[in-house]
PDB file of C-alpha atoms in Angstrom:
ATOM      1  CA  UNK A   1       0.017   0.244  -0.394  1.00 52.00           C
ATOM      2  CA  UNK A   2       1.231   3.382   0.239  1.00 78.00           C
ATOM      3  CA  UNK A   3       2.149   4.189   3.083  1.00 92.00           C
ATOM      4  CA  UNK A   4       1.686   1.864   7.217  1.00 96.00           C
ATOM      5  CA  UNK A   5      -1.626   0.609   7.552  1.00 96.00           C
ATOM      6  CA  UNK A   6      -2.484  -0.286  11.627  1.00 97.00           C
ATOM      7  CA  UNK A   7      -5.961  -1.580  12.420  1.00 97.00           C
ATOM      8  CA  UNK A   8      -7.925  -1.024  14.912  1.00 97.00           C
ATOM      9  CA  UNK A   9      -7.053   2.761  15.170  1.00 96.00           C
ATOM     10  CA  UNK A  10      -8.863   2.587  18.600  1.00 97.00           C
ATOM     11  CA  UNK A  11      -9.725  -0.368  20.723  1.00 98.00           C
ATOM     12  CA  UNK A  12     -11.042  -0.355  24.095  1.00 98.00           C
ATOM     13  CA  UNK A  13     -10.633  -3.376  26.360  1.00 98.00           C
ATOM     14  CA  UNK A  14     -10.905  -5.086  30.074  1.00 98.00           C
ATOM     15  CA  UNK A  15      -8.297  -5.613  31.746  1.00 98.00           C
ATOM     16  CA  UNK A  16      -7.330  -9.281  31.793  1.00 98.00           C
ATOM     17  CA  UNK A  17      -8.321  -9.491  27.697  1.00 98.00           C
ATOM     18  CA  UNK A  18      -5.966 -10.307  24.920  1.00 98.00           C
ATOM     19  CA  UNK A  19      -5.252  -8.713  22.327  1.00 98.00           C
ATOM     20  CA  UNK A  20      -3.503  -7.705  18.978  1.00 98.00           C
ATOM     21  CA  UNK A  21      -3.027  -5.149  17.188  1.00 98.00           C
ATOM     22  CA  UNK A  22      -2.169  -5.721  12.863  1.00 98.00           C
ATOM     23  CA  UNK A  23       0.262  -3.410  11.142  1.00 98.00           C
ATOM     24  CA  UNK A  24       0.350  -4.172   7.318  1.00 96.00           C
ATOM     25  CA  UNK A  25       3.667  -2.053   6.794  1.00 95.00           C
ATOM     26  CA  UNK A  26       4.081  -0.185   3.152  1.00 93.00           C
ATOM     27  CA  UNK A  27       4.957  -3.142   0.467  1.00 91.00           C
ATOM     28  CA  UNK A  28       8.671  -3.825  -0.479  1.00 87.00           C
ATOM     29  CA  UNK A  29      10.028  -2.742   2.762  1.00 90.00           C
ATOM     30  CA  UNK A  30      12.269  -5.895   4.561  1.00 88.00           C
ATOM     31  CA  UNK A  31      12.362  -3.949   8.217  1.00 90.00           C
ATOM     32  CA  UNK A  32       9.314  -3.750  10.881  1.00 93.00           C
ATOM     33  CA  UNK A  33       9.629  -1.896  13.625  1.00 94.00           C
ATOM     34  CA  UNK A  34       6.517  -1.433  16.959  1.00 97.00           C
ATOM     35  CA  UNK A  35       7.186   1.222  19.118  1.00 96.00           C
ATOM     36  CA  UNK A  36       4.651   2.118  22.287  1.00 96.00           C
ATOM     37  CA  UNK A  37       4.201   6.210  23.376  1.00 92.00           C
ATOM     38  CA  UNK A  38       2.203   6.790  26.094  1.00 87.00           C
ATOM     39  CA  UNK A  39       0.675   9.521  27.149  1.00 78.00           C
ATOM     40  CA  UNK A  40       2.277  13.264  26.650  1.00 70.00           C
ATOM     41  CA  UNK A  41       5.587  10.447  26.468  1.00 75.00           C
ATOM     42  CA  UNK A  42       8.477   9.355  23.270  1.00 82.00           C
ATOM     43  CA  UNK A  43       9.057   6.298  21.331  1.00 90.00           C
ATOM     44  CA  UNK A  44       9.719   3.163  23.709  1.00 92.00           C
ATOM     45  CA  UNK A  45      10.913   0.818  21.373  1.00 92.00           C
ATOM     46  CA  UNK A  46       9.114  -2.911  21.468  1.00 96.00           C
ATOM     47  CA  UNK A  47      10.542  -5.142  19.200  1.00 95.00           C
ATOM     48  CA  UNK A  48      12.368  -4.940  15.282  1.00 92.00           C
ATOM     49  CA  UNK A  49      11.532  -7.824  12.298  1.00 92.00           C
ATOM     50  CA  UNK A  50      14.283  -7.205   9.356  1.00 88.00           C
ATOM     51  CA  UNK A  51      14.182  -9.559   6.422  1.00 84.00           C
ATOM     52  CA  UNK A  52      14.716 -13.543   7.094  1.00 83.00           C
ATOM     53  CA  UNK A  53      16.538 -12.670  10.365  1.00 86.00           C
ATOM     54  CA  UNK A  54      15.629 -13.661  13.977  1.00 87.00           C
ATOM     55  CA  UNK A  55      13.763 -10.571  15.911  1.00 91.00           C
ATOM     56  CA  UNK A  56      15.359  -7.775  18.104  1.00 90.00           C
ATOM     57  CA  UNK A  57      12.954  -8.038  21.446  1.00 93.00           C
ATOM     58  CA  UNK A  58      15.032  -6.414  23.652  1.00 92.00           C
ATOM     59  CA  UNK A  59      12.496  -4.277  24.112  1.00 93.00           C
ATOM     60  CA  UNK A  60       9.500  -5.574  25.188  1.00 96.00           C
ATOM     61  CA  UNK A  61       8.193  -4.633  28.708  1.00 95.00           C
ATOM     62  CA  UNK A  62       6.949  -7.826  29.479  1.00 96.00           C
ATOM     63  CA  UNK A  63       6.013 -12.191  28.390  1.00 97.00           C
ATOM     64  CA  UNK A  64       2.890 -10.978  27.774  1.00 98.00           C
ATOM     65  CA  UNK A  65       3.948  -8.834  24.742  1.00 98.00           C
ATOM     66  CA  UNK A  66       4.059 -10.876  21.711  1.00 97.00           C
ATOM     67  CA  UNK A  67       4.530 -10.818  18.090  1.00 97.00           C
ATOM     68  CA  UNK A  68       4.777 -11.951  14.795  1.00 96.00           C
ATOM     69  CA  UNK A  69       5.513 -11.327  11.219  1.00 95.00           C
ATOM     70  CA  UNK A  70       3.669 -13.449   8.938  1.00 86.00           C
ATOM     71  CA  UNK A  71       5.764 -14.028   5.570  1.00 82.00           C
ATOM     72  CA  UNK A  72       7.918 -11.278   5.866  1.00 78.00           C
ATOM     73  CA  UNK A  73       4.846  -8.976   5.090  1.00 90.00           C
ATOM     74  CA  UNK A  74       1.740  -7.843   7.447  1.00 95.00           C
ATOM     75  CA  UNK A  75       2.448  -8.142  11.312  1.00 97.00           C
ATOM     76  CA  UNK A  76       0.777  -8.825  14.726  1.00 98.00           C
ATOM     77  CA  UNK A  77       1.827  -7.348  17.901  1.00 98.00           C
ATOM     78  CA  UNK A  78      -0.174  -9.542  20.823  1.00 98.00           C
ATOM     79  CA  UNK A  79      -0.797  -8.661  24.422  1.00 98.00           C
ATOM     80  CA  UNK A  80      -2.151 -11.226  27.029  1.00 98.00           C
ATOM     81  CA  UNK A  81      -3.573 -10.468  30.422  1.00 98.00           C
ATOM     82  CA  UNK A  82      -3.849  -7.121  29.279  1.00 98.00           C
ATOM     83  CA  UNK A  83      -2.775  -4.466  32.820  1.00 97.00           C
ATOM     84  CA  UNK A  84      -3.980  -0.601  32.868  1.00 96.00           C
ATOM     85  CA  UNK A  85      -0.137  -0.007  32.703  1.00 95.00           C
ATOM     86  CA  UNK A  86      -0.975  -0.425  28.854  1.00 97.00           C
ATOM     87  CA  UNK A  87      -2.970   1.000  27.765  1.00 97.00           C
ATOM     88  CA  UNK A  88      -1.037   3.619  25.117  1.00 96.00           C
ATOM     89  CA  UNK A  89      -0.668   4.281  21.130  1.00 96.00           C
ATOM     90  CA  UNK A  90       1.507   1.310  19.573  1.00 98.00           C
ATOM     91  CA  UNK A  91       2.852   2.305  16.848  1.00 97.00           C
ATOM     92  CA  UNK A  92       3.759   1.105  13.720  1.00 97.00           C
ATOM     93  CA  UNK A  93       6.682   1.630  10.865  1.00 95.00           C
ATOM     94  CA  UNK A  94       8.867   0.295   8.143  1.00 93.00           C
ATOM     95  CA  UNK A  95      11.541   1.462   6.207  1.00 89.00           C
ATOM     96  CA  UNK A  96      13.437  -0.594   2.653  1.00 85.00           C
ATOM     97  CA  UNK A  97      16.517  -3.184   3.837  1.00 68.00           C
ATOM     98  CA  UNK A  98      19.264  -0.574   3.488  1.00 54.00           C
ATOM     99  CA  UNK A  99      17.955   2.651   4.130  1.00 60.00           C
ATOM    100  CA  UNK A 100      17.521   4.435   8.448  1.00 69.00           C
ATOM    101  CA  UNK A 101      14.457   5.952   7.175  1.00 78.00           C
ATOM    102  CA  UNK A 102      10.731   4.863   9.115  1.00 88.00           C
ATOM    103  CA  UNK A 103       8.030   5.394   7.861  1.00 92.00           C
ATOM    104  CA  UNK A 104       4.489   5.346  10.758  1.00 95.00           C
ATOM    105  CA  UNK A 105       1.396   4.092  10.863  1.00 96.00           C
ATOM    106  CA  UNK A 106      -0.841   5.921  12.885  1.00 95.00           C
ATOM    107  CA  UNK A 107      -1.136   3.777  15.281  1.00 96.00           C
ATOM    108  CA  UNK A 108      -3.929   1.553  17.660  1.00 97.00           C
ATOM    109  CA  UNK A 109      -4.725   3.877  21.084  1.00 96.00           C
ATOM    110  CA  UNK A 110      -5.377   1.137  22.909  1.00 98.00           C
ATOM    111  CA  UNK A 111      -7.097   2.150  26.403  1.00 97.00           C
ATOM    112  CA  UNK A 112      -7.913  -1.101  29.227  1.00 97.00           C
ATOM    113  CA  UNK A 113     -10.529  -0.339  31.302  1.00 97.00           C
TER     114      UNK A 113
ATOM    115  CA  UNK B   1      22.184   4.009  30.147  1.00 34.00           C
ATOM    116  CA  UNK B   2      22.292   6.000  26.752  1.00 37.00           C
ATOM    117  CA  UNK B   3      19.275   8.355  26.052  1.00 44.00           C
ATOM    118  CA  UNK B   4      17.903  11.522  23.604  1.00 50.00           C
ATOM    119  CA  UNK B   5      16.590  14.158  25.455  1.00 46.00           C
ATOM    120  CA  UNK B   6      15.039  18.054  24.368  1.00 43.00           C
ATOM    121  CA  UNK B   7      15.538  20.388  26.027  1.00 46.00           C
ATOM    122  CA  UNK B   8      12.717  22.826  26.153  1.00 47.00           C
ATOM    123  CA  UNK B   9       9.775  20.533  26.213  1.00 84.00           C
ATOM    124  CA  UNK B  10       7.075  23.598  25.626  1.00 91.00           C
ATOM    125  CA  UNK B  11       7.987  25.794  22.991  1.00 93.00           C
ATOM    126  CA  UNK B  12       6.152  29.274  21.954  1.00 95.00           C
ATOM    127  CA  UNK B  13       6.537  31.008  18.559  1.00 96.00           C
ATOM    128  CA  UNK B  14       4.979  33.519  16.732  1.00 97.00           C
ATOM    129  CA  UNK B  15       3.396  33.233  13.232  1.00 97.00           C
ATOM    130  CA  UNK B  16       6.445  34.148  10.971  1.00 97.00           C
ATOM    131  CA  UNK B  17       9.268  33.470  12.901  1.00 97.00           C
ATOM    132  CA  UNK B  18      11.948  31.108  13.389  1.00 97.00           C
ATOM    133  CA  UNK B  19      11.728  28.190  16.083  1.00 97.00           C
ATOM    134  CA  UNK B  20      14.740  26.558  17.274  1.00 97.00           C
ATOM    135  CA  UNK B  21      14.406  22.969  19.168  1.00 96.00           C
ATOM    136  CA  UNK B  22      16.778  21.424  20.745  1.00 94.00           C
ATOM    137  CA  UNK B  23      18.187  18.170  21.628  1.00 94.00           C
ATOM    138  CA  UNK B  24      20.945  16.556  23.188  1.00 93.00           C
ATOM    139  CA  UNK B  25      22.111  12.545  22.820  1.00 90.00           C
ATOM    140  CA  UNK B  26      24.561  11.043  24.494  1.00 81.00           C
ATOM    141  CA  UNK B  27      25.379   8.246  22.052  1.00 87.00           C
ATOM    142  CA  UNK B  28      29.410   8.882  21.047  1.00 88.00           C
ATOM    143  CA  UNK B  29      28.147   6.003  18.601  1.00 86.00           C
ATOM    144  CA  UNK B  30      24.773   7.304  17.240  1.00 88.00           C
ATOM    145  CA  UNK B  31      25.829   8.003  12.714  1.00 87.00           C
ATOM    146  CA  UNK B  32      22.630   8.998  11.613  1.00 89.00           C
ATOM    147  CA  UNK B  33      19.603  11.608  13.624  1.00 93.00           C
ATOM    148  CA  UNK B  34      16.479  11.615  12.127  1.00 93.00           C
ATOM    149  CA  UNK B  35      13.992  15.096  13.073  1.00 95.00           C
ATOM    150  CA  UNK B  36      10.146  13.978  13.373  1.00 95.00           C
ATOM    151  CA  UNK B  37       7.096  15.609  13.161  1.00 96.00           C
ATOM    152  CA  UNK B  38       4.157  14.781  15.576  1.00 93.00           C
ATOM    153  CA  UNK B  39       0.308  16.042  14.646  1.00 93.00           C
ATOM    154  CA  UNK B  40      -1.867  15.167  18.017  1.00 88.00           C
ATOM    155  CA  UNK B  41      -3.718  12.147  16.586  1.00 86.00           C
ATOM    156  CA  UNK B  42      -1.090  10.912  13.708  1.00 90.00           C
ATOM    157  CA  UNK B  43       2.150   8.624  14.128  1.00 92.00           C
ATOM    158  CA  UNK B  44       5.713  10.538  13.631  1.00 93.00           C
ATOM    159  CA  UNK B  45       6.432  11.931  10.519  1.00 94.00           C
ATOM    160  CA  UNK B  46       9.297  12.517   8.806  1.00 93.00           C
ATOM    161  CA  UNK B  47      11.311  16.027   8.493  1.00 95.00           C
ATOM    162  CA  UNK B  48      15.003  15.743   8.386  1.00 95.00           C
ATOM    163  CA  UNK B  49      18.423  13.527   8.647  1.00 93.00           C
ATOM    164  CA  UNK B  50      21.549  14.401   8.941  1.00 94.00           C
ATOM    165  CA  UNK B  51      24.660  11.607   9.567  1.00 91.00           C
ATOM    166  CA  UNK B  52      27.199  12.532  11.480  1.00 91.00           C
ATOM    167  CA  UNK B  53      30.539  13.122   8.854  1.00 93.00           C
ATOM    168  CA  UNK B  54      28.153  16.333   8.124  1.00 95.00           C
ATOM    169  CA  UNK B  55      27.345  19.072  10.260  1.00 96.00           C
ATOM    170  CA  UNK B  56      24.250  21.007   8.857  1.00 98.00           C
ATOM    171  CA  UNK B  57      21.144  19.677   6.307  1.00 97.00           C
ATOM    172  CA  UNK B  58      18.808  22.017   5.070  1.00 97.00           C
ATOM    173  CA  UNK B  59      15.475  21.362   3.111  1.00 94.00           C
ATOM    174  CA  UNK B  60      12.479  23.275   2.410  1.00 93.00           C
ATOM    175  CA  UNK B  61      12.118  25.578   5.388  1.00 96.00           C
ATOM    176  CA  UNK B  62      14.002  23.472   7.627  1.00 98.00           C
ATOM    177  CA  UNK B  63      17.972  22.895   8.517  1.00 98.00           C
ATOM    178  CA  UNK B  64      19.414  20.507  11.842  1.00 98.00           C
ATOM    179  CA  UNK B  65      22.214  21.242  12.594  1.00 98.00           C
ATOM    180  CA  UNK B  66      24.444  18.548  14.735  1.00 97.00           C
ATOM    181  CA  UNK B  67      27.525  18.936  16.965  1.00 96.00           C
ATOM    182  CA  UNK B  68      29.096  16.389  17.444  1.00 93.00           C
ATOM    183  CA  UNK B  69      31.508  17.691  19.671  1.00 93.00           C
ATOM    184  CA  UNK B  70      28.896  18.853  21.908  1.00 94.00           C
ATOM    185  CA  UNK B  71      26.502  15.578  21.092  1.00 93.00           C
ATOM    186  CA  UNK B  72      23.636  18.953  20.080  1.00 94.00           C
ATOM    187  CA  UNK B  73      20.654  18.809  17.543  1.00 96.00           C
ATOM    188  CA  UNK B  74      19.038  21.070  16.409  1.00 97.00           C
ATOM    189  CA  UNK B  75      16.235  21.821  14.691  1.00 98.00           C
ATOM    190  CA  UNK B  76      15.874  25.169  13.036  1.00 98.00           C
ATOM    191  CA  UNK B  77      12.319  26.405  10.773  1.00 98.00           C
ATOM    192  CA  UNK B  78      12.319  29.799   8.802  1.00 98.00           C
ATOM    193  CA  UNK B  79       8.798  31.184   9.322  1.00 97.00           C
ATOM    194  CA  UNK B  80       6.858  29.733  11.245  1.00 97.00           C
ATOM    195  CA  UNK B  81       3.519  29.008  10.219  1.00 97.00           C
ATOM    196  CA  UNK B  82       0.027  28.119  12.011  1.00 96.00           C
ATOM    197  CA  UNK B  83       0.403  24.398  10.130  1.00 96.00           C
ATOM    198  CA  UNK B  84       4.574  23.561  12.305  1.00 97.00           C
ATOM    199  CA  UNK B  85       2.282  23.217  15.335  1.00 96.00           C
ATOM    200  CA  UNK B  86       2.919  19.790  16.773  1.00 95.00           C
ATOM    201  CA  UNK B  87       5.356  17.684  19.293  1.00 93.00           C
ATOM    202  CA  UNK B  88       8.391  17.811  18.002  1.00 96.00           C
ATOM    203  CA  UNK B  89      10.850  14.420  17.746  1.00 94.00           C
ATOM    204  CA  UNK B  90      14.865  13.926  17.030  1.00 94.00           C
ATOM    205  CA  UNK B  91      16.392  10.253  17.249  1.00 92.00           C
ATOM    206  CA  UNK B  92      18.888   8.185  16.834  1.00 91.00           C
ATOM    207  CA  UNK B  93      20.956   5.772  15.201  1.00 86.00           C
ATOM    208  CA  UNK B  94      21.886   3.207  17.575  1.00 74.00           C
ATOM    209  CA  UNK B  95      23.432   0.305  15.855  1.00 67.00           C
ATOM    210  CA  UNK B  96      24.449  -0.557  12.711  1.00 64.00           C
ATOM    211  CA  UNK B  97      24.077  -1.268   8.919  1.00 59.00           C
ATOM    212  CA  UNK B  98      20.586  -2.366   7.533  1.00 52.00           C
ATOM    213  CA  UNK B  99      20.582  -3.632  12.140  1.00 56.00           C
ATOM    214  CA  UNK B 100      19.625   0.128  12.802  1.00 71.00           C
ATOM    215  CA  UNK B 101      16.462   0.885  15.693  1.00 80.00           C
ATOM    216  CA  UNK B 102      15.402   4.037  16.882  1.00 86.00           C
ATOM    217  CA  UNK B 103      15.866   5.495  20.080  1.00 88.00           C
ATOM    218  CA  UNK B 104      13.391   8.788  20.350  1.00 89.00           C
ATOM    219  CA  UNK B 105      13.311  11.382  22.809  1.00 82.00           C
ATOM    220  CA  UNK B 106      10.943  12.053  25.265  1.00 79.00           C
ATOM    221  CA  UNK B 107       9.170  15.583  22.260  1.00 89.00           C
ATOM    222  CA  UNK B 108       9.176  19.232  22.517  1.00 92.00           C
ATOM    223  CA  UNK B 109       5.681  20.515  22.299  1.00 93.00           C
ATOM    224  CA  UNK B 110       6.020  24.108  19.327  1.00 96.00           C
ATOM    225  CA  UNK B 111       3.186  26.092  19.577  1.00 95.00           C
ATOM    226  CA  UNK B 112       2.374  28.465  17.307  1.00 96.00           C
ATOM    227  CA  UNK B 113       0.339  31.781  17.712  1.00 94.00           C
ATOM    228  CA  UNK B 114      -0.579  34.162  16.036  1.00 89.00           C
TER     229      UNK B 114
END
């Protein structure tokens, strides 16, 4: 597609439920990143996929968080047993293999009640 | 730990004036820096970048300055317009080659007054 697409744009869930957030990167971009942005804060790195290499999961805050990328394209970020502190905007970005600049999606605003 | 930070959380500028947003970084090995603009409800949007072998780069109405000696980065916006109102983030590249990963600061809110 023309840009990075994320869905849903907004998600309200009850504490303890699992959620799945989807990212559809720009076609041909081999690098895909997930970041989290809490209210009034900067962007916190979560996970990075590059081609067929093992993902860099160093930013995942707990084992309740996981992500996968199927077929080198669409990625899903899963949060199990959501907690109120998981409330944030989850941003996905992609970039071409050999370049550094990211293109971000509009994010998924997650609210845990 | 390594971090990217900003000196001013909020900057108020009159329309037509020039804006300067500052950023300090702490990783001397960083080789690439980017400024992003984020409007309310949207994802960050690329503005301009600079590599560590340069000290200045100009775009349309924007200039980025890099001072590696004091690890300082700045974004200058000429003739600031109401549409420039947003949160601006600096980011530094940590990692080598294609294993790059950006670390972001907390952001500066730019408010343009009429």
